[in-house]
XYZ file of C-alpha atoms in Angstrom:
303
model
C -74.523 69.582 29.643
C -73.774 66.879 32.153
C -74.384 67.832 35.759
C -71.496 67.308 38.186
C -71.594 64.348 40.546
C -73.019 65.231 43.949
C -73.341 63.322 47.202
C -77.137 63.321 47.370
C -77.908 59.963 48.944
C -77.330 58.551 52.403
C -76.870 54.951 53.487
C -76.543 53.406 56.915
C -74.380 50.312 57.058
C -73.965 48.579 60.383
C -72.622 45.332 61.710
C -70.465 43.607 64.240
C -67.829 40.904 64.475
C -67.044 38.691 67.439
C -63.868 36.620 67.709
C -63.147 34.416 70.703
C -59.977 32.468 71.424
C -59.307 29.766 73.985
C -56.150 27.765 74.673
C -55.575 25.120 77.291
C -53.364 22.195 78.212
C -54.352 19.131 80.198
C -51.287 17.027 80.862
C -49.756 16.169 77.490
C -52.899 17.188 75.596
C -53.106 20.780 74.332
C -55.864 22.358 72.331
C -56.998 25.726 70.987
C -60.244 26.958 69.480
C -61.136 30.307 67.864
C -64.724 30.837 66.682
C -65.749 33.944 64.743
C -69.176 35.359 63.888
C -70.028 38.523 61.961
C -73.177 40.257 60.709
C -73.600 43.377 58.609
C -76.374 45.000 56.596
C -77.258 48.384 55.146
C -80.292 50.602 54.660
C -81.128 53.465 52.316
C -81.639 56.525 54.531
C -82.124 59.189 51.852
C -82.380 58.237 48.189
C -83.172 60.452 45.218
C -85.686 58.367 43.262
C -88.842 58.747 41.251
C -92.079 58.747 43.243
C -95.292 57.716 41.540
C -98.913 58.523 42.293
C -99.532 54.760 42.266
C -99.097 53.465 45.843
C -98.550 49.908 44.571
C -95.700 51.077 42.351
C -94.126 52.944 45.265
C -94.438 49.906 47.537
C -92.606 47.815 44.955
C -89.917 50.183 43.690
C -89.258 52.884 46.313
C -86.112 51.895 48.218
C -85.673 54.738 50.701
C -85.977 53.540 54.280
C -85.576 49.881 53.339
C -82.749 47.363 53.243
C -80.315 47.858 50.363
C -80.035 44.177 49.479
C -83.610 43.067 48.775
C -84.271 40.777 45.823
C -87.746 40.839 44.270
C -89.506 38.284 42.106
C -92.563 36.112 41.593
C -93.454 33.259 43.913
C -94.067 29.873 42.304
C -96.766 27.349 43.123
C -95.975 24.092 41.357
C -96.188 23.136 37.685
C -98.795 22.814 34.964
C -99.260 19.057 34.844
C -101.337 18.794 31.655
C -102.920 20.848 28.893
C -106.340 20.809 30.538
C -104.908 22.566 33.579
C -103.499 25.308 31.339
C -106.804 25.708 29.485
C -108.716 26.033 32.765
C -106.232 28.404 34.430
C -108.032 31.714 35.018
C -104.846 33.704 35.694
C -103.193 35.164 32.584
C -99.515 34.322 33.158
C -98.067 35.423 29.823
C -100.484 38.349 29.285
C -101.444 36.582 26.070
C -104.198 34.324 27.291
C -101.691 31.637 28.328
C -101.199 30.703 24.684
C -97.416 30.481 25.186
C -97.591 28.424 28.387
C -96.431 24.816 28.029
C -97.015 21.685 30.048
C -94.280 21.544 32.688
C -94.143 25.338 33.072
C -94.137 26.990 36.473
C -97.324 28.346 38.020
C -97.011 31.777 39.630
C -99.076 33.162 42.495
C -101.492 35.979 41.691
C -100.773 38.043 44.796
C -103.141 40.939 44.095
C -105.907 38.719 42.644
C -106.286 40.644 39.381
C -105.922 37.458 37.252
C -102.747 38.808 35.600
C -99.161 37.940 36.454
C -96.975 41.052 36.309
C -94.818 43.214 38.565
C -97.761 43.777 40.920
C -97.331 40.172 42.041
C -93.633 40.419 42.858
C -92.562 39.834 46.457
C -89.277 39.959 48.345
C -87.792 36.529 47.602
C -84.392 36.985 49.212
C -81.384 39.229 49.615
C -78.501 39.884 47.251
C -75.527 37.633 46.640
C -73.286 39.012 49.405
C -73.664 37.154 52.723
C -74.935 39.176 55.641
C -73.698 36.513 58.077
C -70.251 34.926 58.072
C -68.742 32.510 60.553
C -65.651 30.367 61.002
C -63.797 28.319 63.566
C -60.148 27.384 63.861
C -59.518 24.219 65.884
C -56.173 22.759 66.892
C -55.108 19.856 69.072
C -51.729 18.335 69.987
C -50.810 15.137 71.800
C -47.488 13.271 71.955
C -46.281 14.342 68.530
C -49.679 14.266 66.874
C -51.065 17.574 65.642
C -54.518 18.304 64.229
C -55.648 21.636 62.762
C -58.946 22.451 61.093
C -60.603 25.509 59.618
C -64.384 25.463 59.365
C -65.995 28.409 57.596
C -69.372 29.352 56.191
C -71.913 32.029 55.440
C -75.665 32.581 55.584
C -78.426 35.051 54.749
C -77.619 35.563 51.079
C -79.202 34.429 47.825
C -77.784 32.066 45.233
C -79.605 32.443 41.910
C -79.405 29.806 39.199
C -79.273 31.316 35.734
C -77.703 30.708 32.329
C -77.029 27.084 31.476
C -77.452 26.115 35.138
C -81.171 26.838 34.817
C -81.505 26.363 31.060
C -79.748 23.234 29.747
C -78.760 23.351 26.059
C -78.774 27.165 26.087
C -75.876 28.454 23.976
C -75.189 24.786 23.074
C -74.219 24.055 26.670
C -73.975 20.498 27.979
C -76.725 19.666 30.505
C -75.918 18.440 33.988
C -76.960 15.124 35.461
C -79.355 17.064 37.725
C -81.204 18.328 34.647
C -81.671 14.788 33.370
C -82.586 13.098 36.637
C -85.042 15.751 37.857
C -86.742 16.923 34.656
C -90.444 16.704 33.948
C -91.032 14.131 31.212
C -93.750 15.053 28.721
C -96.024 12.505 27.086
C -99.040 12.705 24.746
C -102.398 11.098 25.479
C -104.780 9.485 22.992
C -106.382 12.845 22.200
C -103.040 14.468 21.396
C -102.784 16.510 24.600
C -99.522 16.726 26.504
C -99.144 15.691 30.148
C -96.349 14.957 32.616
C -95.680 11.228 32.789
C -93.626 11.307 36.023
C -95.818 13.473 38.310
C -94.239 12.149 41.515
C -90.630 12.034 40.366
C -89.517 15.454 39.109
C -88.506 18.806 40.538
C -87.436 20.773 37.441
C -89.391 21.983 34.406
C -89.190 19.986 31.196
C -86.140 20.584 29.025
C -86.737 22.437 25.767
C -84.519 23.054 22.763
C -83.328 26.362 24.244
C -83.212 25.084 27.806
C -86.371 26.618 29.243
C -89.456 28.498 28.180
C -89.938 32.254 28.523
C -92.379 31.665 31.362
C -89.832 29.699 33.388
C -87.169 32.356 32.838
C -88.961 35.002 34.885
C -87.311 36.072 38.137
C -88.868 33.925 40.839
C -88.186 32.106 44.064
C -87.936 28.830 42.134
C -84.403 29.622 40.934
C -83.382 31.446 44.122
C -82.003 29.825 47.258
C -81.744 31.638 50.584
C -78.354 30.067 50.976
C -76.264 28.964 53.902
C -73.360 26.584 54.139
C -70.687 25.196 56.419
C -67.435 23.890 54.963
C -64.367 22.134 56.260
C -62.036 24.406 54.349
C -58.716 22.993 55.524
C -57.584 20.085 57.666
C -54.072 18.949 58.480
C -53.001 15.924 60.505
C -49.319 15.427 61.234
C -47.072 13.287 63.380
C -43.558 14.175 64.450
C -41.463 11.066 64.897
C -39.491 10.931 68.168
C -36.083 12.580 67.828
C -34.496 9.633 69.606
C -35.608 7.514 66.666
C -34.879 9.822 63.690
C -31.466 10.827 65.057
C -30.264 7.315 64.299
C -30.579 7.996 60.569
C -28.957 11.428 60.712
C -32.198 13.456 60.742
C -33.028 16.050 63.372
C -36.751 16.218 62.633
C -39.216 14.109 60.634
C -42.903 14.966 60.194
C -45.444 12.847 58.340
C -48.575 14.785 57.337
C -51.920 14.399 55.611
C -53.847 17.488 54.528
C -56.991 18.286 52.593
C -59.134 21.158 51.365
C -62.899 21.315 50.882
C -63.291 17.877 52.410
C -66.854 18.410 53.628
C -69.538 20.891 52.624
C -73.022 21.158 54.059
C -75.362 23.466 52.128
C -79.048 23.929 51.391
C -78.737 24.050 47.593
C -80.939 20.993 47.273
C -80.387 18.908 44.150
C -77.504 21.190 43.113
C -75.309 20.774 46.203
C -72.983 18.199 44.609
C -72.361 20.179 41.417
C -72.265 23.807 42.532
C -70.128 25.680 45.007
C -72.219 27.698 47.502
C -69.412 30.258 47.668
C -70.085 31.151 44.021
C -72.983 33.539 44.381
C -74.450 33.459 40.869
C -74.664 29.985 39.376
C -74.653 30.315 35.588
C -73.170 26.909 34.797
C -69.826 28.324 33.660
C -68.006 28.225 36.978
C -65.775 25.361 38.054
C -67.485 22.946 40.454
C -66.217 22.522 44.033
C -62.839 20.803 44.149
C -61.720 18.473 46.922
C -57.994 17.899 47.335
C -56.073 15.475 49.537
C -52.286 15.423 49.845
C -49.734 13.693 52.023
C -46.023 14.040 52.480
C -42.902 13.681 54.536
C -40.963 16.674 55.830
C -37.342 16.092 56.894
C -34.877 18.402 58.603
C -31.279 17.322 58.258
């Protein structure tokens, strides 16, 4: 029989939001500004979960008393630059004597120094994909018929994880991005038939394989995770109202010329991906539409 659902667990979610507004006029110049800042986060107070006799397992998997948005994974430490480095590596990364490790694969830190890479070596590498911090600012200004309005908005303290075809070009017959091509490790073969990276000072991504990436590079790690933050000019509108003494001559009571845009500027810490991926999309799997910038202008008449 299925047991009935019961409220067994307790969570504590807290936060705050601050919104300030200021308006003023100096002669013919008027302006207004409204900044906003918010923070929120939750903890597990009581959680029904399995408890092990292994203190290391409990430290990794027990969630009670901790934040409810922690993301765990391995920490990376560069790449295997040649076959000799793989052969001499004393840490068993694939738990198969490193026989499946390829040149260009990621190196993971052996946190507990047992010469094996497994869950014992996982660390907190970020939070989940929902921002804990959000901020925005509305700005407006007006002077002799000119009007400017802007909305800046952003978020911080959340994790953007690259997965799918974003991290594995050619997976599911996907089309690679220019970032994959420009930043890939290029593999060559020396006179003895051993592979090595031919561009050691000019790459930041693993080499591209037929399926996009090796099993080793697909492990959850800080390499594919970004503790993200961004600031974006979401909307901007500039307009000018022609003097009524002028437009009344052509039988118009009001005439406004305007120029507006969306997503005109974005500042983010997504590194090489910032021009192809939207920081507001929390999980980058390569299937989402890239950030779109729009600019429009027009004429608004009142007869």
